Amino acid sequence: MVAAGFDPAAPAPNALAKLRELRAASDIPSTAIARALGNIADDGAAAMLAEMEGAAAGPLRREIRRSLFKLHQRGIEPPIEPRVSAPRPTAVAADASNLSALLSPIDGEGARIVWITKPRPQGGMMRLWGITSEDEGLVGAIAGNITRRELRQEREEIERRSGMRLVEADWRLADFLLCDAYRHTPEARRGKVGNFLALRAELITSPPPTDFQHPIYSELAAEASRDPSPDLLKEPALLEWKLAATLVAPYVEELNRANESTIVLNQMQQQDRVAQIVERAITDLLSAEGGARIRRRFEDLAYYLNKNGRREAAGWAAAAAARILEGAELKRVPFFIGFIRMQLGHVVAEEQQRAREEPRLIVTPAEAMRTSEAARQRRR
């Protein structure tokens, strides 16, 4: 961008004019332009981002959303286009008046219960019931009629047996969670889920959503603008959260090799080596698709905590999600250093547990002497 003549320190009108010029050039990536716009504190930058978003998809749209969020934190919003005439009611608007939802928290394995309900004209409710999994997508889905009393009793029974609460949620968020899980369900497993889209159509007539602006960024906007507190790591949801061992294991192996090295290091050098490994893990694990998955989990945790009356902790989780979304330098944020260290610790603890449980093939000299002495005593 700088090589193409863009000066990020130029006055906003000049910078915007240059970016418009570069946008017309086919050799300048649109993602780079969107990223640069996020650093210009001017209404024109938000307007240009909104203009770009209309035809954007994939990585470009995500970059635009990150830049719009950065401007939102500085009090700058894209312009609202005036309505020429009142729009006709859509299927989504009709659905919004009578749909409701319940969500469970995400458990340590990444699974969650999602209910969407709709009153029936003849009485009772129709319910779409699903279980989502971070690893397996949509695990199961059922739609059927149920009385309000049965619905209440089932909710109470689930809460009693699991020790957790189902919270009232925006049905559009619940719908997106189910649809997104279905899209990420392996083809080999979709047959076991059933015809989810047909079940959904019994309650919701609008097309399945492909994207959704999570409500935490408006509900917890002030909290999301700060860095997350390391105190969030004390939450049970964080203590139980384990990233896939296959993702974390390479960094644990690095730590093990560093500890087994024959090179003598002082304590400060050892700490520096560990810090470097942790920084690489943060950069790798919290970026790209893996980072997006972790961000979504922080978003959902923030939403659940807020609905459960835990606004402070919800704000910390929202801040963690926001830092990932905006592409912050996470390796400099104490919370993420602690989070990745905790993930590495989970794998180390599991390896140590397996080592204790497996039969040992190597016998120490002292053990060999005791075994030999015991055998000699038995022969006497």
PDB file of N, CA and C in Angstrom, residues 49-87:
ATOM      1  N   LEU A  49     -16.467   1.477   3.534  1.00  0.00           N
ATOM      2  CA  LEU A  49     -16.526   0.078   3.952  1.00  0.00           C
ATOM      3  C   LEU A  49     -17.919  -0.498   3.721  1.00  0.00           C
ATOM      4  N   ALA A  50     -18.949   0.288   4.067  1.00  0.00           N
ATOM      5  CA  ALA A  50     -20.321  -0.170   3.848  1.00  0.00           C
ATOM      6  C   ALA A  50     -20.590  -0.378   2.362  1.00  0.00           C
ATOM      7  N   GLU A  51     -20.037   0.494   1.552  1.00  0.00           N
ATOM      8  CA  GLU A  51     -20.172   0.374   0.092  1.00  0.00           C
ATOM      9  C   GLU A  51     -19.507  -0.913  -0.404  1.00  0.00           C
ATOM     10  N   MET A  52     -18.326  -1.226   0.142  1.00  0.00           N
ATOM     11  CA  MET A  52     -17.599  -2.431  -0.264  1.00  0.00           C
ATOM     12  C   MET A  52     -18.296  -3.699   0.209  1.00  0.00           C
ATOM     13  N   GLU A  53     -18.951  -3.613   1.378  1.00  0.00           N
ATOM     14  CA  GLU A  53     -19.551  -4.812   1.973  1.00  0.00           C
ATOM     15  C   GLU A  53     -20.684  -5.375   1.123  1.00  0.00           C
ATOM     16  N   GLY A  54     -21.357  -4.515   0.371  1.00  0.00           N
ATOM     17  CA  GLY A  54     -22.509  -4.962  -0.407  1.00  0.00           C
ATOM     18  C   GLY A  54     -22.200  -6.109  -1.341  1.00  0.00           C
ATOM     19  N   ALA A  55     -21.004  -6.126  -1.927  1.00  0.00           N
ATOM     20  CA  ALA A  55     -20.641  -7.173  -2.887  1.00  0.00           C
ATOM     21  C   ALA A  55     -19.531  -8.071  -2.358  1.00  0.00           C
ATOM     22  N   ALA A  56     -19.262  -8.001  -1.058  1.00  0.00           N
ATOM     23  CA  ALA A  56     -18.135  -8.752  -0.484  1.00  0.00           C
ATOM     24  C   ALA A  56     -18.577 -10.117   0.012  1.00  0.00           C
ATOM     25  N   ALA A  57     -17.600 -11.025   0.091  1.00  0.00           N
ATOM     26  CA  ALA A  57     -17.843 -12.361   0.636  1.00  0.00           C
ATOM     27  C   ALA A  57     -16.525 -12.905   1.149  1.00  0.00           C
ATOM     28  N   GLY A  58     -16.605 -13.947   1.967  1.00  0.00           N
ATOM     29  CA  GLY A  58     -15.418 -14.644   2.443  1.00  0.00           C
ATOM     30  C   GLY A  58     -14.459 -13.764   3.217  1.00  0.00           C
ATOM     31  N   PRO A  59     -13.135 -13.917   2.966  1.00  0.00           N
ATOM     32  CA  PRO A  59     -12.122 -13.163   3.719  1.00  0.00           C
ATOM     33  C   PRO A  59     -12.301 -11.651   3.622  1.00  0.00           C
ATOM     34  N   LEU A  60     -12.722 -11.162   2.450  1.00  0.00           N
ATOM     35  CA  LEU A  60     -12.906  -9.713   2.302  1.00  0.00           C
ATOM     36  C   LEU A  60     -14.004  -9.216   3.225  1.00  0.00           C
ATOM     37  N   ARG A  61     -15.106  -9.938   3.283  1.00  0.00           N
ATOM     38  CA  ARG A  61     -16.206  -9.494   4.150  1.00  0.00           C
ATOM     39  C   ARG A  61     -15.778  -9.514   5.616  1.00  0.00           C
ATOM     40  N   ARG A  62     -15.002 -10.529   5.996  1.00  0.00           N
ATOM     41  CA  ARG A  62     -14.533 -10.588   7.387  1.00  0.00           C
ATOM     42  C   ARG A  62     -13.614  -9.407   7.694  1.00  0.00           C
ATOM     43  N   GLU A  63     -12.755  -9.045   6.734  1.00  0.00           N
ATOM     44  CA  GLU A  63     -11.858  -7.901   6.938  1.00  0.00           C
ATOM     45  C   GLU A  63     -12.659  -6.609   7.052  1.00  0.00           C
ATOM     46  N   ILE A  64     -13.701  -6.480   6.229  1.00  0.00           N
ATOM     47  CA  ILE A  64     -14.566  -5.294   6.293  1.00  0.00           C
ATOM     48  C   ILE A  64     -15.254  -5.215   7.643  1.00  0.00           C
ATOM     49  N   ARG A  65     -15.765  -6.363   8.129  1.00  0.00           N
ATOM     50  CA  ARG A  65     -16.452  -6.362   9.423  1.00  0.00           C
ATOM     51  C   ARG A  65     -15.485  -5.999  10.552  1.00  0.00           C
ATOM     52  N   ARG A  66     -14.237  -6.467  10.463  1.00  0.00           N
ATOM     53  CA  ARG A  66     -13.241  -6.109  11.482  1.00  0.00           C
ATOM     54  C   ARG A  66     -13.001  -4.603  11.485  1.00  0.00           C
ATOM     55  N   SER A  67     -12.864  -4.026  10.301  1.00  0.00           N
ATOM     56  CA  SER A  67     -12.605  -2.584  10.217  1.00  0.00           C
ATOM     57  C   SER A  67     -13.807  -1.775  10.685  1.00  0.00           C
ATOM     58  N   LEU A  68     -15.016  -2.215  10.328  1.00  0.00           N
ATOM     59  CA  LEU A  68     -16.218  -1.521  10.809  1.00  0.00           C
ATOM     60  C   LEU A  68     -16.313  -1.587  12.324  1.00  0.00           C
ATOM     61  N   PHE A  69     -15.919  -2.726  12.895  1.00  0.00           N
ATOM     62  CA  PHE A  69     -15.954  -2.857  14.352  1.00  0.00           C
ATOM     63  C   PHE A  69     -14.942  -1.914  15.002  1.00  0.00           C
ATOM     64  N   LYS A  70     -13.763  -1.786  14.412  1.00  0.00           N
ATOM     65  CA  LYS A  70     -12.760  -0.862  14.948  1.00  0.00           C
ATOM     66  C   LYS A  70     -13.280   0.575  14.914  1.00  0.00           C
ATOM     67  N   LEU A  71     -13.947   0.944  13.828  1.00  0.00           N
ATOM     68  CA  LEU A  71     -14.516   2.292  13.742  1.00  0.00           C
ATOM     69  C   LEU A  71     -15.663   2.462  14.733  1.00  0.00           C
ATOM     70  N   HIS A  72     -16.464   1.399  14.908  1.00  0.00           N
ATOM     71  CA  HIS A  72     -17.576   1.445  15.874  1.00  0.00           C
ATOM     72  C   HIS A  72     -17.047   1.734  17.282  1.00  0.00           C
ATOM     73  N   GLN A  73     -15.902   1.140  17.624  1.00  0.00           N
ATOM     74  CA  GLN A  73     -15.312   1.375  18.941  1.00  0.00           C
ATOM     75  C   GLN A  73     -14.898   2.840  19.115  1.00  0.00           C
ATOM     76  N   ARG A  74     -14.705   3.539  18.015  1.00  0.00           N
ATOM     77  CA  ARG A  74     -14.315   4.957  18.067  1.00  0.00           C
ATOM     78  C   ARG A  74     -15.509   5.875  17.814  1.00  0.00           C
ATOM     79  N   GLY A  75     -16.713   5.284  17.852  1.00  0.00           N
ATOM     80  CA  GLY A  75     -17.926   6.079  17.710  1.00  0.00           C
ATOM     81  C   GLY A  75     -18.283   6.440  16.285  1.00  0.00           C
ATOM     82  N   ILE A  76     -17.715   5.733  15.326  1.00  0.00           N
ATOM     83  CA  ILE A  76     -17.972   6.031  13.909  1.00  0.00           C
ATOM     84  C   ILE A  76     -18.792   4.899  13.310  1.00  0.00           C
ATOM     85  N   GLU A  77     -19.941   5.234  12.747  1.00  0.00           N
ATOM     86  CA  GLU A  77     -20.843   4.236  12.174  1.00  0.00           C
ATOM     87  C   GLU A  77     -21.065   4.531  10.692  1.00  0.00           C
ATOM     88  N   PRO A  78     -21.334   3.486   9.894  1.00  0.00           N
ATOM     89  CA  PRO A  78     -21.659   3.733   8.481  1.00  0.00           C
ATOM     90  C   PRO A  78     -22.999   4.437   8.364  1.00  0.00           C
ATOM     91  N   PRO A  79     -23.230   5.184   7.301  1.00  0.00           N
ATOM     92  CA  PRO A  79     -24.502   5.897   7.153  1.00  0.00           C
ATOM     93  C   PRO A  79     -25.663   4.937   6.964  1.00  0.00           C
ATOM     94  N   ILE A  80     -26.817   5.339   7.476  1.00  0.00           N
ATOM     95  CA  ILE A  80     -28.037   4.559   7.297  1.00  0.00           C
ATOM     96  C   ILE A  80     -28.754   5.097   6.075  1.00  0.00           C
ATOM     97  N   GLU A  81     -28.960   4.233   5.090  1.00  0.00           N
ATOM     98  CA  GLU A  81     -29.607   4.685   3.856  1.00  0.00           C
ATOM     99  C   GLU A  81     -31.070   4.985   4.119  1.00  0.00           C
ATOM    100  N   PRO A  82     -31.564   6.132   3.666  1.00  0.00           N
ATOM    101  CA  PRO A  82     -32.974   6.461   3.885  1.00  0.00           C
ATOM    102  C   PRO A  82     -33.891   5.534   3.111  1.00  0.00           C
ATOM    103  N   ARG A  83     -35.043   5.248   3.696  1.00  0.00           N
ATOM    104  CA  ARG A  83     -36.023   4.390   3.038  1.00  0.00           C
ATOM    105  C   ARG A  83     -36.941   5.235   2.162  1.00  0.00           C
ATOM    106  N   VAL A  84     -37.065   4.838   0.911  1.00  0.00           N
ATOM    107  CA  VAL A  84     -37.946   5.556   0.001  1.00  0.00           C
ATOM    108  C   VAL A  84     -39.391   5.235   0.313  1.00  0.00           C
ATOM    109  N   SER A  85     -39.653   3.999   0.617  1.00  0.00           N
ATOM    110  CA  SER A  85     -41.009   3.583   0.978  1.00  0.00           C
ATOM    111  C   SER A  85     -40.914   2.453   1.971  1.00  0.00           C
ATOM    112  N   ALA A  86     -41.968   2.256   2.717  1.00  0.00           N
ATOM    113  CA  ALA A  86     -41.958   1.198   3.728  1.00  0.00           C
ATOM    114  C   ALA A  86     -41.869  -0.155   3.042  1.00  0.00           C
ATOM    115  N   PRO A  87     -40.936  -1.011   3.462  1.00  0.00           N
ATOM    116  CA  PRO A  87     -40.797  -2.305   2.809  1.00  0.00           C
ATOM    117  C   PRO A  87     -41.963  -3.223   3.147  1.00  0.00           C
TER     118      PRO A  87
END
